[in-house]
Coordinates of C-alpha atoms in Angstrom, one line a residue:
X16 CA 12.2 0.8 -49.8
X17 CA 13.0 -2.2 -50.8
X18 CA 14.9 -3.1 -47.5
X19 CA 12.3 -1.8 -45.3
X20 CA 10.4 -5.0 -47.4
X21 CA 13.2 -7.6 -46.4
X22 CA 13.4 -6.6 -43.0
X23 CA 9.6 -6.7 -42.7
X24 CA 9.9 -10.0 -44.1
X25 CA 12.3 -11.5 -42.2
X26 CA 10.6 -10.4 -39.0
X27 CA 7.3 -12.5 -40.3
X28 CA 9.6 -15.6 -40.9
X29 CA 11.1 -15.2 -37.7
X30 CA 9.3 -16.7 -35.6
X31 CA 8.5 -19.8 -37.0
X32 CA 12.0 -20.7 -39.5
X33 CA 15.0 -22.1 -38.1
X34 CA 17.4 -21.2 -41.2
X35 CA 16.2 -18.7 -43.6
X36 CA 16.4 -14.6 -44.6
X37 CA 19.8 -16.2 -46.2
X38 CA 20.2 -19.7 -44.9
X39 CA -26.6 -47.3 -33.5
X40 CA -28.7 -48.3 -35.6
X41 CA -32.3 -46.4 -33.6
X42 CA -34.8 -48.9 -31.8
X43 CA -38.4 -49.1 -34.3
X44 CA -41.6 -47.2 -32.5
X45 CA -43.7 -49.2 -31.4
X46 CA -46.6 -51.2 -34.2
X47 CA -50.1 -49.6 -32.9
X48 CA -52.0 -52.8 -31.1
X49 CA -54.8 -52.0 -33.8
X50 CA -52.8 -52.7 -36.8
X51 CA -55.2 -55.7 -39.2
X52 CA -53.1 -58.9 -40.3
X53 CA -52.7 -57.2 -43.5
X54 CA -51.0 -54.0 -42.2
X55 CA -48.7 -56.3 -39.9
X56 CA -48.0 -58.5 -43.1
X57 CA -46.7 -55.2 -44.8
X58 CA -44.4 -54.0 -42.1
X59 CA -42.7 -57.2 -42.0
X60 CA -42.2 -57.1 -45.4
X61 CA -41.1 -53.2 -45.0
X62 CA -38.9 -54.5 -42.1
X63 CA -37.0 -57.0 -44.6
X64 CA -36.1 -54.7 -47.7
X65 CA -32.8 -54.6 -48.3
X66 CA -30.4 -51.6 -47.0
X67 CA -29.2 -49.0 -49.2
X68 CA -26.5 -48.7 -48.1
X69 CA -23.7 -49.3 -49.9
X70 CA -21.8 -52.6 -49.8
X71 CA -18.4 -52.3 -47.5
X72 CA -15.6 -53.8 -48.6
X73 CA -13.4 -56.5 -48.4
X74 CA -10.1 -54.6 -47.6
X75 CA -8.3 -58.0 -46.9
X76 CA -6.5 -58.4 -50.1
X77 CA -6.5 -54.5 -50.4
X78 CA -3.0 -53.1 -51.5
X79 CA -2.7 -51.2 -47.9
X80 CA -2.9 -54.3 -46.4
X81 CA -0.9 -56.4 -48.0
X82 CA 1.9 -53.7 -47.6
X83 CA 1.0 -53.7 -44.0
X84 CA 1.3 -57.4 -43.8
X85 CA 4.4 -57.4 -45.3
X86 CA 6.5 -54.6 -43.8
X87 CA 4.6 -54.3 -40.5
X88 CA 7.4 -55.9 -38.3
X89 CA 7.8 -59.8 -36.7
X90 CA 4.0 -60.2 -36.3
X91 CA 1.3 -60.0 -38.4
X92 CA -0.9 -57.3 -37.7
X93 CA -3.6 -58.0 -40.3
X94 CA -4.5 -60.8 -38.2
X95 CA -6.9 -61.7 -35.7
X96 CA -6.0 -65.5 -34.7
X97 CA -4.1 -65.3 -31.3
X98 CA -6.0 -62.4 -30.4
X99 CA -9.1 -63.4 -27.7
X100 CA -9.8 -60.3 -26.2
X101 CA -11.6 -59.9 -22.7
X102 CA -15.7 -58.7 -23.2
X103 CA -16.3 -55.3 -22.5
X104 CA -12.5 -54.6 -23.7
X105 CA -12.5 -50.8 -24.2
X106 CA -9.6 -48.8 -26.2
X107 CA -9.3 -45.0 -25.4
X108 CA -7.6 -43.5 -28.9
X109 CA -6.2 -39.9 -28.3
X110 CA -4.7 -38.0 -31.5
X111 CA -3.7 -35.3 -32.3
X112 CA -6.6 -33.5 -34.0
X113 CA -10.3 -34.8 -35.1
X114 CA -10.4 -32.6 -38.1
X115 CA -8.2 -34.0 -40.9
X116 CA -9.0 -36.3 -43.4
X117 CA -5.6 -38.3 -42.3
X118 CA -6.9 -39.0 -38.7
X119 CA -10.5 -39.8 -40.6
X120 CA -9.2 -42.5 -42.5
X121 CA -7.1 -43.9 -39.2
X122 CA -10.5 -44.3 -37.5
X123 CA -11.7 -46.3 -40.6
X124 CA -9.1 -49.0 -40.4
X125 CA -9.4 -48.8 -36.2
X126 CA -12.9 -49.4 -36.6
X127 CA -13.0 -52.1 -39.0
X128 CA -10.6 -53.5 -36.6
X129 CA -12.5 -53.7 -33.6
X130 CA -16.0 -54.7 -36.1
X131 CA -13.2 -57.7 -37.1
X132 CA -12.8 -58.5 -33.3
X133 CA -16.2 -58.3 -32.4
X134 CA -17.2 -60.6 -35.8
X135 CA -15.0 -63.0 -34.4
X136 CA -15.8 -63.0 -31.0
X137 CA -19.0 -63.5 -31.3
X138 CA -19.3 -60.3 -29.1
X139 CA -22.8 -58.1 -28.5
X140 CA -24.3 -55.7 -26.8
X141 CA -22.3 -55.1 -23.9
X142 CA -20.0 -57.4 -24.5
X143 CA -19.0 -55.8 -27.7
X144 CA -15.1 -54.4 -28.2
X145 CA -15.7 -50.4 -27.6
X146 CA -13.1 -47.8 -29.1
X147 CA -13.4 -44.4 -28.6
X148 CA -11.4 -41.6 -30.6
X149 CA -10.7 -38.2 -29.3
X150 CA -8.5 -35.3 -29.8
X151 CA -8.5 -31.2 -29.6
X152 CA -9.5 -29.5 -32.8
X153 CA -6.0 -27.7 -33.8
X154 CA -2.8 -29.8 -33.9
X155 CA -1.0 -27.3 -32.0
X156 CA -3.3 -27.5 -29.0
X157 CA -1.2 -29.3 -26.0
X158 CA -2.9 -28.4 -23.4
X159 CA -6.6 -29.9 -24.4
X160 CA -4.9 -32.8 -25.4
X161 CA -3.3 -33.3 -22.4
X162 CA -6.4 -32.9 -20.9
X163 CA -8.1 -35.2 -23.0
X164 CA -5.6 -38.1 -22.1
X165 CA -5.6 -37.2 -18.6
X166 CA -9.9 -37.6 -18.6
X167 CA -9.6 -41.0 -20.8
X168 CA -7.3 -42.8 -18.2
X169 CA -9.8 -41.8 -15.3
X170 CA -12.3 -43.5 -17.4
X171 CA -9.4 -46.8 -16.8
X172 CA -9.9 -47.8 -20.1
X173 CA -8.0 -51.6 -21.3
X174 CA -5.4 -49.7 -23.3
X175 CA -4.3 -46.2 -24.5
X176 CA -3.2 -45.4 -28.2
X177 CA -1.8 -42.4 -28.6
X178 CA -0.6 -39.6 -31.4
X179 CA 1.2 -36.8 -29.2
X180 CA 1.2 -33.4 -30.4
X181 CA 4.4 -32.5 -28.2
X182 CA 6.4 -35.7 -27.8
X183 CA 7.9 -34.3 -24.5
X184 CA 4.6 -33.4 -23.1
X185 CA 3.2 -36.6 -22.0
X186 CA 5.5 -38.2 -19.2
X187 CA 3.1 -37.7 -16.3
X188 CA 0.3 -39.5 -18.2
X189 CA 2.5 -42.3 -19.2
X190 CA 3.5 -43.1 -15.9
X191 CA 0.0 -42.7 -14.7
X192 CA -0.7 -45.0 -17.2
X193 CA 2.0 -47.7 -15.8
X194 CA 0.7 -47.7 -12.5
X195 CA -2.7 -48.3 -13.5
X196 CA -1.8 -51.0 -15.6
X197 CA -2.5 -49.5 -18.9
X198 CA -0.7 -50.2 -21.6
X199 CA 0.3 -47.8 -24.7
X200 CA 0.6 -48.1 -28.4
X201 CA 2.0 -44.5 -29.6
X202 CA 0.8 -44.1 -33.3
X203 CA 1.8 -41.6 -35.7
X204 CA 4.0 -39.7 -33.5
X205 CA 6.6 -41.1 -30.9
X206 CA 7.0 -39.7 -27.6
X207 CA 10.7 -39.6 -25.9
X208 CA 9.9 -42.4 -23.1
X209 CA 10.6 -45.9 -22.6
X210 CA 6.9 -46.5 -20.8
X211 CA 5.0 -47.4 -24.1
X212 CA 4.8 -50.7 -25.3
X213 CA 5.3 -50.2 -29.1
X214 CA 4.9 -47.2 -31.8
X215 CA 2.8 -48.2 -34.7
X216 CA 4.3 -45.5 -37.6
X217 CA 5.7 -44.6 -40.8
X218 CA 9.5 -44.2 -41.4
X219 CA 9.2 -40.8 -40.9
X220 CA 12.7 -39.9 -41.4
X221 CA 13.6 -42.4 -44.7
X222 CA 10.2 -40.9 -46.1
X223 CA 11.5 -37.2 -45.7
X224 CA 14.7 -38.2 -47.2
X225 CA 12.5 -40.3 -50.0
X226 CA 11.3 -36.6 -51.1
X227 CA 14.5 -35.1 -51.1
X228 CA 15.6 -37.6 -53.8
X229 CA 12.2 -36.7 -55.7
X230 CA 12.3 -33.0 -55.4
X231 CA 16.0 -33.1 -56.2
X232 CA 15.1 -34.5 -59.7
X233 CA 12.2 -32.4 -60.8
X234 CA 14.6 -29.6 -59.8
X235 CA 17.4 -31.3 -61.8
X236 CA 20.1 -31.4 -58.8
X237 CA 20.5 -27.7 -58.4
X238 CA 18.8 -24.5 -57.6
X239 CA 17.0 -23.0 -54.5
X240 CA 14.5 -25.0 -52.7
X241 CA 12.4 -24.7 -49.2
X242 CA 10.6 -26.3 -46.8
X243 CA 7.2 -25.8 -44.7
X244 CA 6.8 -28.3 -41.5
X245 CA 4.1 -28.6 -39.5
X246 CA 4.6 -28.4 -35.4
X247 CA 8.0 -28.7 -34.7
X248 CA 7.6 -30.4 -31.2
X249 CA 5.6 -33.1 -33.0
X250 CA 8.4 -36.4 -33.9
X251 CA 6.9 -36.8 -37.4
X252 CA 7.9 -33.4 -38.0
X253 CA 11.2 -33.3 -36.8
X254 CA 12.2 -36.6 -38.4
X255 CA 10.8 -35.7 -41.8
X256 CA 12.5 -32.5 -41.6
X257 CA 16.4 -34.2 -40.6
X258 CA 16.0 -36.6 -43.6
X259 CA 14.9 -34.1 -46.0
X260 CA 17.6 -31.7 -45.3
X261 CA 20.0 -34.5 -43.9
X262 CA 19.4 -35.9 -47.7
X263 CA 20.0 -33.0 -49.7
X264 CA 23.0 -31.4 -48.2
X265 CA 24.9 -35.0 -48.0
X266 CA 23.7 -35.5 -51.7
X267 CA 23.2 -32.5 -53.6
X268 CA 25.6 -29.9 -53.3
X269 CA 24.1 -27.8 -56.0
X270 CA 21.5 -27.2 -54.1
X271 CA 20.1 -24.7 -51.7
X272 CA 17.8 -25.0 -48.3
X273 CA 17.0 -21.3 -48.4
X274 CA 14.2 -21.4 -45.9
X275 CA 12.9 -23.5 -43.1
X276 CA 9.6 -23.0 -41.7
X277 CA 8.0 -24.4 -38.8
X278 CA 4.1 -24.0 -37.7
X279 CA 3.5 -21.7 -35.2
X280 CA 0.3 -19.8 -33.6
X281 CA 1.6 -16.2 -34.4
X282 CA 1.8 -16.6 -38.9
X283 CA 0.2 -18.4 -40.7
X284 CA 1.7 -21.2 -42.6
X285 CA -0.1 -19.8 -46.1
X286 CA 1.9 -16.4 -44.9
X287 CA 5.4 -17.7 -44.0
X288 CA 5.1 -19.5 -47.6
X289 CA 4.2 -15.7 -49.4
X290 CA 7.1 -14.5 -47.4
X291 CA 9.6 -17.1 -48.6
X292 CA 8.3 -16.8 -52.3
X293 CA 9.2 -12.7 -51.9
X294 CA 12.4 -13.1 -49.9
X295 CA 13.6 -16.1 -52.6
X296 CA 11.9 -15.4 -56.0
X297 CA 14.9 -18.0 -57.4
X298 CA 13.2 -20.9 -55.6
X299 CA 12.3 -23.7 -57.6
X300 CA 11.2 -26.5 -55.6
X301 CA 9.1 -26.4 -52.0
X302 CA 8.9 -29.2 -49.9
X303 CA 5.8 -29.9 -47.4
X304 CA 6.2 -31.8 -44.3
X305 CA 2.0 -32.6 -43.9
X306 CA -1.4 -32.2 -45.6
X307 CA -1.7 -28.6 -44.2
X308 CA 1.8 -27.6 -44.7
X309 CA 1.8 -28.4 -48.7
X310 CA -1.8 -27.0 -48.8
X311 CA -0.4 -23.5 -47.8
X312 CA 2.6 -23.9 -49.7
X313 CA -0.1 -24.7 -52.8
X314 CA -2.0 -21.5 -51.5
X315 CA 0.7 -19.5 -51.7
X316 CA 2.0 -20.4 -54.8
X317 CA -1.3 -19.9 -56.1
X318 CA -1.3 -16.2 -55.0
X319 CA 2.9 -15.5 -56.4
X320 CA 1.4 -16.4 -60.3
X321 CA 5.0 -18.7 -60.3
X322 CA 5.5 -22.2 -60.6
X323 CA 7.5 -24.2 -58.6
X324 CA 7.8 -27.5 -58.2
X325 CA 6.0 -28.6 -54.7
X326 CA 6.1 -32.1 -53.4
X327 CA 4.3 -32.8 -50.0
X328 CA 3.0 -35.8 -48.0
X329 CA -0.3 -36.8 -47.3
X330 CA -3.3 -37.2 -49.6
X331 CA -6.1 -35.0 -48.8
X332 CA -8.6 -33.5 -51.4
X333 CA -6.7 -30.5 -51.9
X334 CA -3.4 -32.3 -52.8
X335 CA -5.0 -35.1 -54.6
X336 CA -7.0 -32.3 -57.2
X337 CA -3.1 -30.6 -57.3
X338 CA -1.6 -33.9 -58.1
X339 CA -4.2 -34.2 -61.3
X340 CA -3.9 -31.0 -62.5
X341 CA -0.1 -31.1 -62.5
X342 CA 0.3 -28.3 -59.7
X343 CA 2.3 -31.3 -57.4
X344 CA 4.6 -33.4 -58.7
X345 CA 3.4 -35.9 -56.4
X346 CA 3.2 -36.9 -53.1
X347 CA 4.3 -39.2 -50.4
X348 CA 1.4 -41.0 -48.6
X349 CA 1.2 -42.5 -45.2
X350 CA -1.1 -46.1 -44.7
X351 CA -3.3 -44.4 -42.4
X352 CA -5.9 -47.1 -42.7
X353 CA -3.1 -49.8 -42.2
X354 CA -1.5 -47.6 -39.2
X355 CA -5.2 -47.7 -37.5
X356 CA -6.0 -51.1 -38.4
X357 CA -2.5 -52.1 -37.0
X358 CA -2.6 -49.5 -34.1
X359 CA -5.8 -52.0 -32.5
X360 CA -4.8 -55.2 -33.1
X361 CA -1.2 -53.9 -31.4
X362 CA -3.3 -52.6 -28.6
X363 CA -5.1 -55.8 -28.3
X364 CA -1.8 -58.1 -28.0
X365 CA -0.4 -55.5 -25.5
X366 CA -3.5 -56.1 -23.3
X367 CA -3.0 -59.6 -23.7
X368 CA 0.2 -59.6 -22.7
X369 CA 1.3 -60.5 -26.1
X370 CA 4.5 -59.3 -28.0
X371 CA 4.6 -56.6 -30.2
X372 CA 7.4 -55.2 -32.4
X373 CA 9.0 -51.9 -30.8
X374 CA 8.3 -50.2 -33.9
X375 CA 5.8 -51.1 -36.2
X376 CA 6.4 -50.1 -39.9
X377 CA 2.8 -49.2 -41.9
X378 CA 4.9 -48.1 -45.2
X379 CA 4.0 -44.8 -47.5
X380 CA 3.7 -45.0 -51.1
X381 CA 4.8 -42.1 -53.3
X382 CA 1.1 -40.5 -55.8
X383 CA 1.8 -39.1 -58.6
X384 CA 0.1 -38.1 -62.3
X385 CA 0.8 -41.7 -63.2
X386 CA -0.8 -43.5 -60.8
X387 CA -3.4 -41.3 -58.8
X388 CA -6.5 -42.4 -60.7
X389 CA -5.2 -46.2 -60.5
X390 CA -8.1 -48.0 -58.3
X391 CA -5.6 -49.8 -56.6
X392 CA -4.2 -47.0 -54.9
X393 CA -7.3 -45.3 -54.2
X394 CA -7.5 -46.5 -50.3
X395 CA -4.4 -44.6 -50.0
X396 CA -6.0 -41.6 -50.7
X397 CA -7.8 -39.7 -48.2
X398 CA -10.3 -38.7 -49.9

């Protein structure tokens, strides 16, 4: 019985592991004409309460962007002074899903950037700085995002950002790009071409090899370990993934990489994780590559009754409530609202026919029990 289990196992993992199984605001109605002085008088006075909304803030001398000033690259992409964008500029933004709370928190800093712009310009109305931000709804759908980019550039829009889901997928819309005179600022995710104009990301690869060094010492340096990544065709994966395992093989020989698992449309991350846990019931540590990935590695633990030691990246609700209650060690956050602010005002110099760095760095910054309540980390935080 018990390997009819395994082999049932293994056949679940299969498909998606590489080494495991052992290895504006609305225009007013018109006043009626037969309102008296008096009722006129109290509409104005209606008309000039004060909003309730709540105050924005200053992010200026925000920790995110002061890391992003710092680190960024050659140029400062905090500021606004060389840049004198066209009226009317437009900025297509295509990512690679509208429903996490990482892509949320990109849009923030992209659209403070372009409010920024427009402050400065002095722009209105149509002449205003116009973004828009699209994407499919799952991460692993190519084909509606390829879609999506291909609709945007009919639209000839002043510039493309762009997070691809499959980094090899997107050749034909570059080029079509090119001809047109578009240029692109790749965020998040690079593509394998020489046709963009400059990738606005984090270190993916030092930050996956940053978390072997961490989960290596809550594990203390030996033991069984795994790892859950999100799509494999996606750069950010793929690079997280080398300098996590990269890291603990060339570092920690005590240690074992008995499982890798990669996203996939046919299991289930929450059930390649439950599969793992059953095949490996010696793991100690489990590493996830994204929001989602930890958050079904967190699921499945949840379900085994064990713990394990789980360090992910990314800062969603779900992780952030873990990270409190001591079910995370910690995690590994991305600058998303530096990587959009950064993203627009590269896409703005591009336009411009400005420089940019090839790669521009937005940092991460490691959450834990210590400092996850800290207000100064709190824009890190996805939440």
């Amino acid at each position: 019985m018990k390997k009819v289990l395994v082999g049932l196992l293994c056949c679940m993992l299969a498909v998606g592991v590489i080494s495991g199984c052992g290895s504006k605001e609305k225009p007013k109605s018109n006043k009626s004409q037969n309102h008296t002085e008096e009722q006129q008088e109290q509409s104005n006075i209606t008309d000039k309460k004060p909003s309730k909304e709540p105050e924005e803030k200053d992010m200026t001398n925000d920790l995110t962007m002061q890391v992003l000033k710092d680190q960024a690259g050659t140029w400062d992409y905090t500021s606004l002074e060389e840049l004198n964008p066209e009226p009317g500029s437009r900025i297509a933004v295509v990512v690679k899903n509208i429903k996490s709370s990482f892509w949320a928190s990109v849009k923030k800093g992209m659209e403070q950037a372009v409010k920024d712009l427009n402050q400065k310009m002095g722009y209105k109305g149509d002449d205003k700085i116009k973004i828009s931000f699209e994407g499919p709804s799952e991460e692993m759908d190519v084909e509606s995002q390829i879609n999506i980019i291909d609709a945007v550039l009919s639209e000839n829009p002043s510039v493309l950002c762009l997070a691809a889901i499959d980094m090899e997928s997107c050749e034909a819309q570059l080029e079509a790009a090119m001809e047109n005179d578009i240029p692109v600022i790749v965020l998040d995710s690079g593509v394998e071409s020489s046709l963009v104009n400059a990738v606005c990301a984090t270190d993916n690869y030092a930050l996956g090899s940053a978390a072997a060094e961490r989960l290596a010492e809550a594990v203390g340096g030996q033991g069984q370990i795994a790892v859950m990544t999100h799509v494999s065709t996606s750069q950010t994966s793929r690079d997280r993934e080398a300098g996590f395992t990269e890291t603990i093989a060339n570092n920690y020989p005590e240690i074992e990489i008995v499982n890798v698992s990669h996203e996939n449309q046919e299991t289930s991350m929450t059930e390649m994780a439950e599969a793992v846990l059953k095949l490996y019931p010696e793991v100690k540590g489990y590493f996830g590559t994204n929001e989602h990935a930890t958050n079904a590695v967190l699921d499945a633990i949840s379900v085994s009754g064990r713990e394990i030691m789980v360090l992910g990246i990314d800062a969603g609700k779900k992780q952030i409530d873990a990270v409190k209650k001591g079910l995370e060690i910690g995690t590994f956050v991305q600058n998303s609202y530096g990587m959009g602010y950064a993203t627009i005002v590269a896409a703005i110099r591009a336009d411009l026919k400005l420089e940019n760095d090839a790669f521009i760095n937005c940092g991460y910054q490691w959450i834990d029990g210590n400092n996850v309540t800290l207000p100064e980390y709190a824009n890190y935080l996805y939440e």
